[in-house]
Short mmCIF file of C-alpha atoms and ligand atoms in Angstrom, two decimals:
data_model
loop_
_atom_site.label_atom_id
_atom_site.label_comp_id
_atom_site.label_asym_id
_atom_site.label_seq_id
_atom_site.Cartn_x
_atom_site.Cartn_y
_atom_site.Cartn_z
CA MET G 1 8.11 -48.23 25.43
CA GLY G 2 7.81 -44.79 24.28
CA THR G 3 4.78 -42.37 23.18
CA VAL G 4 5.85 -41.59 19.82
CA ILE G 5 4.85 -37.94 18.80
CA TYR G 6 4.19 -37.45 15.31
CA GLY G 7 5.54 -33.90 14.29
CA SER G 8 3.63 -34.04 11.37
CA GLU G 9 0.11 -34.92 13.11
CA VAL G 10 0.45 -31.67 15.67
CA ALA G 11 1.23 -29.40 12.71
CA GLU G 12 -1.75 -30.52 10.35
CA GLU G 13 -3.84 -29.73 13.44
CA LEU G 14 -2.39 -26.26 14.11
CA ARG G 15 -2.50 -25.39 10.36
CA GLY G 16 -5.96 -26.39 10.43
CA GLN G 17 -6.60 -23.74 13.59
CA MET G 18 -4.76 -21.18 11.24
CA ALA G 19 -6.88 -21.57 7.98
CA ALA G 20 -9.83 -21.80 9.87
CA ARG G 21 -8.49 -18.07 11.28
CA ILE G 22 -7.95 -17.05 8.18
CA ARG G 23 -11.00 -18.14 6.57
CA GLU G 24 -13.04 -15.92 9.45
CA TYR G 25 -10.76 -12.87 8.29
CA LYS G 26 -11.75 -13.55 4.46
CA ALA G 27 -15.49 -13.62 5.71
CA GLN G 28 -14.88 -10.41 7.12
CA GLY G 29 -13.93 -8.99 4.33
CA LYS G 30 -10.14 -8.89 5.20
CA ARG G 31 -7.08 -9.03 3.25
CA LEU G 32 -5.27 -12.32 3.36
CA PRO G 33 -1.90 -12.87 5.13
CA CYS G 34 1.04 -12.81 2.99
CA LEU G 35 4.87 -14.16 3.12
CA GLY G 36 7.40 -12.32 1.85
CA VAL G 37 9.99 -15.27 0.50
CA ILE G 38 13.51 -13.99 -1.25
CA LEU G 39 15.35 -16.51 -3.01
CA VAL G 40 18.86 -15.15 -4.30
CA GLY G 41 20.37 -18.00 -6.68
CA ASP G 42 19.71 -21.80 -8.19
CA ASN G 43 20.70 -23.78 -5.49
CA PRO G 44 18.30 -26.85 -5.47
CA ALA G 45 17.64 -27.32 -1.87
CA SER G 46 17.09 -23.94 -1.30
CA ARG G 47 14.49 -23.75 -4.16
CA SER G 48 13.15 -26.90 -2.81
CA TYR G 49 12.56 -24.67 0.73
CA VAL G 50 11.06 -22.13 -0.99
CA THR G 51 8.72 -24.65 -2.58
CA GLY G 52 7.86 -26.32 0.52
CA LYS G 53 7.27 -22.73 2.56
CA ALA G 54 5.07 -21.61 -0.51
CA LYS G 55 3.01 -25.02 -0.49
CA ALA G 56 2.39 -24.44 3.23
CA CYS G 57 1.34 -21.11 3.05
CA ASP G 58 -1.16 -21.97 0.47
CA SER G 59 -2.33 -24.86 2.44
CA VAL G 60 -3.85 -22.39 5.14
CA GLY G 61 -5.10 -20.16 2.49
CA MET G 62 -2.13 -17.62 3.23
CA LEU G 63 -0.61 -15.96 0.58
CA THR G 64 3.33 -15.68 -0.93
CA LYS G 65 5.11 -13.09 -2.81
CA GLU G 66 8.11 -14.75 -4.16
CA VAL G 67 11.15 -12.38 -5.10
CA ASP G 68 13.56 -15.07 -6.81
CA LEU G 69 16.92 -12.82 -7.70
CA PRO G 70 19.65 -13.59 -10.00
CA GLU G 71 22.76 -15.99 -8.08
CA TYR G 72 25.15 -12.28 -9.29
CA THR G 73 23.23 -9.51 -7.31
CA THR G 74 24.62 -6.90 -5.38
CA MET G 75 24.39 -6.28 -1.61
CA ASP G 76 22.73 -3.48 -2.95
CA ASP G 77 20.19 -5.01 -4.83
CA LEU G 78 19.39 -7.39 -2.34
CA LYS G 79 18.93 -4.83 0.21
CA LYS G 80 16.65 -2.64 -2.01
CA GLU G 81 14.67 -5.76 -2.15
CA ILE G 82 13.85 -6.45 1.37
CA ARG G 83 13.57 -2.74 1.59
CA LYS G 84 10.43 -3.11 -0.83
CA LEU G 85 8.85 -5.84 0.95
CA ASN G 86 9.55 -3.72 4.34
CA ASP G 87 7.78 -0.70 2.66
CA ASP G 88 4.70 -3.23 1.47
CA PRO G 89 1.79 -2.82 3.40
CA GLU G 90 -0.03 -6.35 2.25
CA ILE G 91 3.67 -8.11 3.65
CA ASP G 92 3.29 -9.35 7.42
CA GLY G 93 6.44 -11.41 6.88
CA ILE G 94 9.68 -11.92 4.92
CA LEU G 95 11.63 -14.89 4.91
CA LEU G 96 15.33 -14.47 2.92
CA GLN G 97 16.05 -17.77 2.16
CA LEU G 98 19.67 -18.99 3.40
CA PRO G 99 22.19 -19.66 2.68
CA LEU G 100 23.14 -16.70 0.71
CA PRO G 101 25.48 -17.32 -2.46
CA SER G 102 29.18 -16.28 -1.27
CA GLY G 103 29.95 -12.81 -1.68
CA LEU G 104 26.61 -11.79 -0.31
CA SER G 105 26.44 -11.15 3.67
CA GLU G 106 23.88 -12.36 5.31
CA ASN G 107 24.45 -10.26 8.53
CA GLU G 108 23.84 -6.91 6.60
CA ALA G 109 20.93 -8.55 4.95
CA ILE G 110 18.92 -9.71 8.13
CA LEU G 111 19.74 -6.21 9.23
CA THR G 112 17.98 -4.62 6.54
CA ILE G 113 15.24 -6.80 7.32
CA ASP G 114 11.85 -4.79 10.06
CA PRO G 115 12.02 -6.82 12.44
CA LYS G 116 8.04 -6.17 12.93
CA LYS G 117 8.49 -8.69 9.55
CA ASP G 118 11.48 -10.72 11.10
CA VAL G 119 9.50 -13.97 10.68
CA ASP G 120 12.32 -16.20 11.04
CA GLY G 121 13.49 -14.39 14.48
CA LEU G 122 17.52 -13.30 13.06
CA HIS G 123 17.18 -10.21 13.23
CA PRO G 124 19.02 -8.95 16.16
CA ILE G 125 16.54 -7.05 17.28
CA SER G 126 14.23 -10.10 17.46
CA ILE G 127 17.30 -11.76 19.37
CA GLY G 128 17.22 -8.95 21.92
CA ASN G 129 13.50 -8.98 22.66
CA PHE G 130 14.09 -12.86 22.94
CA TYR G 131 16.62 -12.62 25.28
CA LEU G 132 15.05 -10.14 27.41
CA ASN G 133 11.44 -11.99 27.24
CA GLU G 134 9.89 -8.88 25.86
CA PRO G 135 7.35 -9.62 22.33
CA GLY G 136 8.80 -10.57 19.25
CA PHE G 137 9.60 -13.14 16.91
CA VAL G 138 11.06 -16.87 18.27
CA PRO G 139 13.13 -18.81 15.65
CA CYS G 140 10.71 -21.26 14.53
CA THR G 141 12.86 -24.55 15.04
CA PRO G 142 12.48 -24.28 18.97
CA LEU G 143 9.00 -22.96 18.90
CA GLY G 144 8.36 -26.03 17.07
CA ILE G 145 10.28 -28.29 19.73
CA MET G 146 8.43 -26.22 22.32
CA GLU G 147 5.28 -27.54 21.45
CA LEU G 148 5.91 -30.96 20.49
CA LEU G 149 7.04 -30.98 24.35
CA LYS G 150 4.09 -29.52 25.30
CA ARG G 151 2.13 -32.03 23.53
CA MET G 152 4.32 -34.32 25.51
CA ASP G 153 2.66 -32.97 28.63
CA CYS G 154 5.73 -32.31 29.90
CA PRO G 155 5.74 -30.22 32.98
CA PHE G 156 9.17 -28.73 32.72
CA ASP G 157 9.24 -27.09 35.77
CA GLY G 158 12.34 -28.13 37.90
CA MET G 159 13.04 -30.47 35.30
CA ASN G 160 16.98 -31.23 34.22
CA ALA G 161 16.89 -30.53 30.41
CA VAL G 162 19.70 -31.61 28.29
CA VAL G 163 20.56 -29.88 25.06
CA VAL G 164 23.19 -31.01 22.87
CA GLY G 165 24.28 -28.46 20.47
CA ARG G 166 24.46 -24.77 20.85
CA SER G 167 23.98 -23.34 17.28
CA LYS G 168 22.37 -20.07 17.09
CA LEU G 169 19.28 -21.66 15.20
CA VAL G 170 18.34 -24.12 17.19
CA GLY G 171 20.44 -25.13 20.65
CA THR G 172 21.00 -21.79 22.31
CA PRO G 173 17.37 -20.67 21.78
CA VAL G 174 15.74 -23.82 22.83
CA SER G 175 18.06 -23.94 25.93
CA ARG G 176 16.60 -20.17 26.33
CA LEU G 177 12.94 -21.51 25.89
CA LEU G 178 13.60 -24.28 28.46
CA GLN G 179 14.67 -21.49 30.98
CA ASN G 180 11.55 -19.86 31.05
CA ARG G 181 9.67 -23.02 31.39
CA ASN G 182 11.72 -23.25 34.63
CA ALA G 183 13.66 -26.54 33.24
CA THR G 184 17.45 -26.27 34.39
CA VAL G 185 19.50 -26.71 30.93
CA THR G 186 22.79 -28.19 30.26
CA VAL G 187 23.63 -27.11 27.01
CA CYS G 188 26.21 -29.55 25.52
CA HIS G 189 28.81 -28.74 22.40
CA SER G 190 31.55 -30.75 20.63
CA HIS G 191 34.05 -29.79 23.70
CA THR G 192 31.87 -31.15 26.48
CA ARG G 193 33.50 -33.77 28.65
CA ASN G 194 31.53 -37.09 29.76
CA LEU G 195 28.61 -36.20 27.70
CA LYS G 196 26.91 -39.55 27.37
CA ASP G 197 26.77 -39.21 31.67
CA ILE G 198 25.49 -35.87 31.43
CA CYS G 199 22.49 -36.94 28.95
CA ALA G 200 21.93 -40.20 31.08
CA GLN G 201 20.95 -37.55 33.84
CA ALA G 202 18.50 -35.60 31.66
CA ASP G 203 14.36 -35.67 31.92
CA ILE G 204 14.43 -33.78 28.52
CA LEU G 205 17.02 -34.82 25.75
CA ILE G 206 17.11 -32.03 22.85
CA ALA G 207 19.41 -33.41 20.39
CA ALA G 208 20.67 -30.72 17.74
CA ILE G 209 24.09 -32.31 16.73
CA GLY G 210 24.06 -32.91 13.00
CA LYS G 211 25.43 -36.56 14.05
CA PRO G 212 23.14 -39.57 12.43
CA LYS G 213 22.35 -41.97 15.00
CA PHE G 214 24.60 -40.42 17.51
CA ILE G 215 22.55 -40.23 20.88
CA THR G 216 21.91 -44.28 21.66
CA ALA G 217 20.25 -45.87 25.09
CA GLU G 218 22.83 -45.70 26.66
CA TYR G 219 22.82 -41.61 26.72
CA VAL G 220 19.04 -41.59 27.59
CA LYS G 221 17.19 -42.00 31.13
CA GLU G 222 14.12 -44.01 31.90
CA GLY G 223 11.54 -42.33 30.64
CA ALA G 224 12.45 -39.16 29.11
CA TYR G 225 11.42 -36.86 26.84
CA VAL G 226 13.92 -36.86 23.83
CA ILE G 227 13.16 -34.49 20.95
CA ASP G 228 15.35 -35.44 17.55
CA VAL G 229 15.97 -32.36 15.60
CA GLY G 230 18.98 -33.62 13.42
CA VAL G 231 18.18 -33.95 9.88
CA ASN G 232 21.22 -36.69 8.30
CA ARG G 233 20.79 -38.45 4.61
CA LEU G 234 22.28 -41.70 4.93
CA GLU G 235 24.31 -42.92 2.39
CA ASP G 236 20.85 -45.40 0.86
CA GLY G 237 19.27 -41.77 0.45
CA HIS G 238 17.22 -42.20 3.62
CA LEU G 239 16.93 -39.66 6.27
CA CYS G 240 17.56 -39.89 10.03
CA GLY G 241 17.80 -38.29 12.72
CA ASP G 242 20.86 -37.93 15.50
CA VAL G 243 18.99 -40.15 18.00
CA ASP G 244 19.13 -44.02 17.59
CA PHE G 245 15.35 -44.48 17.20
CA ASP G 246 14.51 -47.94 17.27
CA ALA G 247 17.00 -48.89 20.42
CA VAL G 248 15.72 -45.50 22.31
CA LYS G 249 12.06 -45.23 21.77
CA GLU G 250 12.40 -48.55 24.08
CA LYS G 251 13.47 -46.72 26.35
CA ALA G 252 12.69 -43.26 26.07
CA GLY G 253 9.37 -41.75 27.54
CA TYR G 254 8.32 -39.94 24.81
CA ILE G 255 10.43 -39.33 21.46
CA THR G 256 10.16 -37.56 18.00
CA PRO G 257 10.69 -39.14 14.71
CA VAL G 258 12.74 -38.09 11.52
CA PRO G 259 11.38 -37.44 9.44
CA LYS G 260 7.85 -36.31 10.51
CA GLY G 261 9.17 -34.90 13.56
CA VAL G 262 10.58 -31.76 14.12
CA GLY G 263 10.66 -31.09 10.54
CA PRO G 264 7.18 -30.14 9.58
CA MET G 265 6.64 -28.47 13.23
CA THR G 266 9.31 -25.72 11.69
CA ILE G 267 7.52 -24.80 8.37
CA THR G 268 4.33 -24.43 10.90
CA MET G 269 5.52 -21.88 12.99
CA LEU G 270 6.78 -19.91 10.33
CA LEU G 271 3.12 -19.62 9.37
CA GLN G 272 1.88 -19.08 13.04
CA ASN G 273 4.98 -16.37 13.48
CA THR G 274 3.25 -15.02 9.77
CA LEU G 275 -0.20 -14.69 11.10
CA LYS G 276 1.09 -13.17 14.65
CA ALA G 277 2.84 -10.55 12.11
CA TYR G 278 -0.94 -10.13 10.56
CA GLU G 279 -2.66 -10.02 13.31
CA VAL G 280 -0.70 -7.62 15.10
CA LYS G 281 -1.10 -5.27 12.07
CA GLU G 282 -4.89 -5.57 11.56
P1 NAP K 1 25.23 -26.82 13.26
O1 NAP K 1 24.94 -25.51 13.17
O2 NAP K 1 26.09 -27.63 12.61
O3 NAP K 1 25.40 -26.98 14.83
C1 NAP K 1 26.02 -28.57 15.60
C2 NAP K 1 25.74 -28.54 16.95
O4 NAP K 1 26.49 -29.81 17.75
C3 NAP K 1 27.15 -27.42 17.52
O5 NAP K 1 27.31 -27.03 18.82
C4 NAP K 1 28.57 -28.40 17.83
O6 NAP K 1 29.20 -28.16 18.93
C5 NAP K 1 27.59 -29.84 18.34
N1 NAP K 1 28.53 -31.01 17.68
C6 NAP K 1 28.61 -31.04 16.86
N2 NAP K 1 29.48 -32.78 17.18
C7 NAP K 1 29.38 -32.88 18.62
C8 NAP K 1 29.66 -34.24 19.35
N3 NAP K 1 30.61 -35.24 18.97
N4 NAP K 1 29.43 -34.07 20.44
C9 NAP K 1 28.60 -33.02 21.13
N5 NAP K 1 28.50 -32.00 19.84
C10 NAP K 1 28.81 -31.57 19.16
O7 NAP K 1 24.07 -27.47 13.35
P2 NAP K 1 22.15 -26.74 13.94
O8 NAP K 1 21.94 -26.02 12.47
O9 NAP K 1 22.15 -26.77 15.03
O10 NAP K 1 21.53 -28.49 13.05
C11 NAP K 1 21.78 -29.52 14.10
C12 NAP K 1 20.95 -30.77 13.17
O11 NAP K 1 19.91 -30.48 13.22
C13 NAP K 1 21.98 -30.87 11.76
O12 NAP K 1 21.20 -32.23 11.83
C14 NAP K 1 20.25 -29.82 10.91
O13 NAP K 1 20.03 -30.32 9.53
C15 NAP K 1 18.73 -30.33 11.84
N6 NAP K 1 18.11 -29.14 11.69
C16 NAP K 1 16.51 -29.69 11.33
C17 NAP K 1 15.64 -28.60 11.67
C18 NAP K 1 14.28 -29.01 11.44
O14 NAP K 1 13.83 -28.15 11.14
N7 NAP K 1 14.30 -30.58 11.65
C19 NAP K 1 16.43 -27.24 12.04
C20 NAP K 1 17.30 -26.66 11.69
C21 NAP K 1 18.18 -28.03 11.93
P3 NAP K 1 30.10 -27.45 18.40
O15 NAP K 1 29.59 -25.83 18.94
O16 NAP K 1 31.24 -27.63 19.55
O17 NAP K 1 30.84 -26.73 17.41
#
């Protein structure tokens, strides 16, 4: 049976380390790191994500500045608010909660964020730096996935990694991070043929699909490192991942659960990126 690696535990440990660093800065009389969070409109899911992120900041002693904008905000007004945060020396990172209400361009808004404060790693300059292996911000979920694989003592070098999903936020950037660690990476998507056979060759298998329990034991090589990124709500209200956890854990070497897997790592990496932005400035 595989070892279950709880992202919630890794996240707690990393948050403890960040909190200690922030306490040290405070003791030195320095200002505290601060994340600017912009929420446009009243989408309940977005509001609850923003509340979760503010709580996480608070848990490590980091400040947040929340900018709450009404649903009918114009593009010009949104860009003005982003620029205010860009120009505010007390703000280290900017998080624009997505999706935006229809009628507002996410691309235009993201382009307005100062890349030095782009802690979500979404600005084209951040993406360019990432692909050129230059310093900058990397999106939080892929960073969290890599941290979990490190906790599994994954050797990476020369391993066959299969990433199922090629989204901008997860599949594509994590495949790049795996390549950077000298894994041989195959990226699969909805047009991939023989998906099961390809996955069954994987030493590292990342599922970022958005389909409940799609990856069954037949897709998994004995002893594989399995990371389940998916978050799916079942009819009974419970959450589950893209991996059929109970069956796959019998075959995998290591596996992450859902919930308490990748999710808590994503927010923790946001805190880590914000602290990094602060430490570069201070
Ligand atoms: P997405 O943008 O919808 O991308 C899904 C990917 O899966 C696409 O590349 C799609 O292929 C591929 N796919 C869909 N059906 C497939 C199939 N039958 N066979 C093979 N590939 C298939 O989703 P995402 O944003 O990457 O998120 C994926 C999952 O992770 C979701 O459940 C999401 O909620 C979760 N997530 C969790 C976190 C976290 O922090 N825990 C963060 C982000 C996302 P095509 O490109 O061909 O359409």
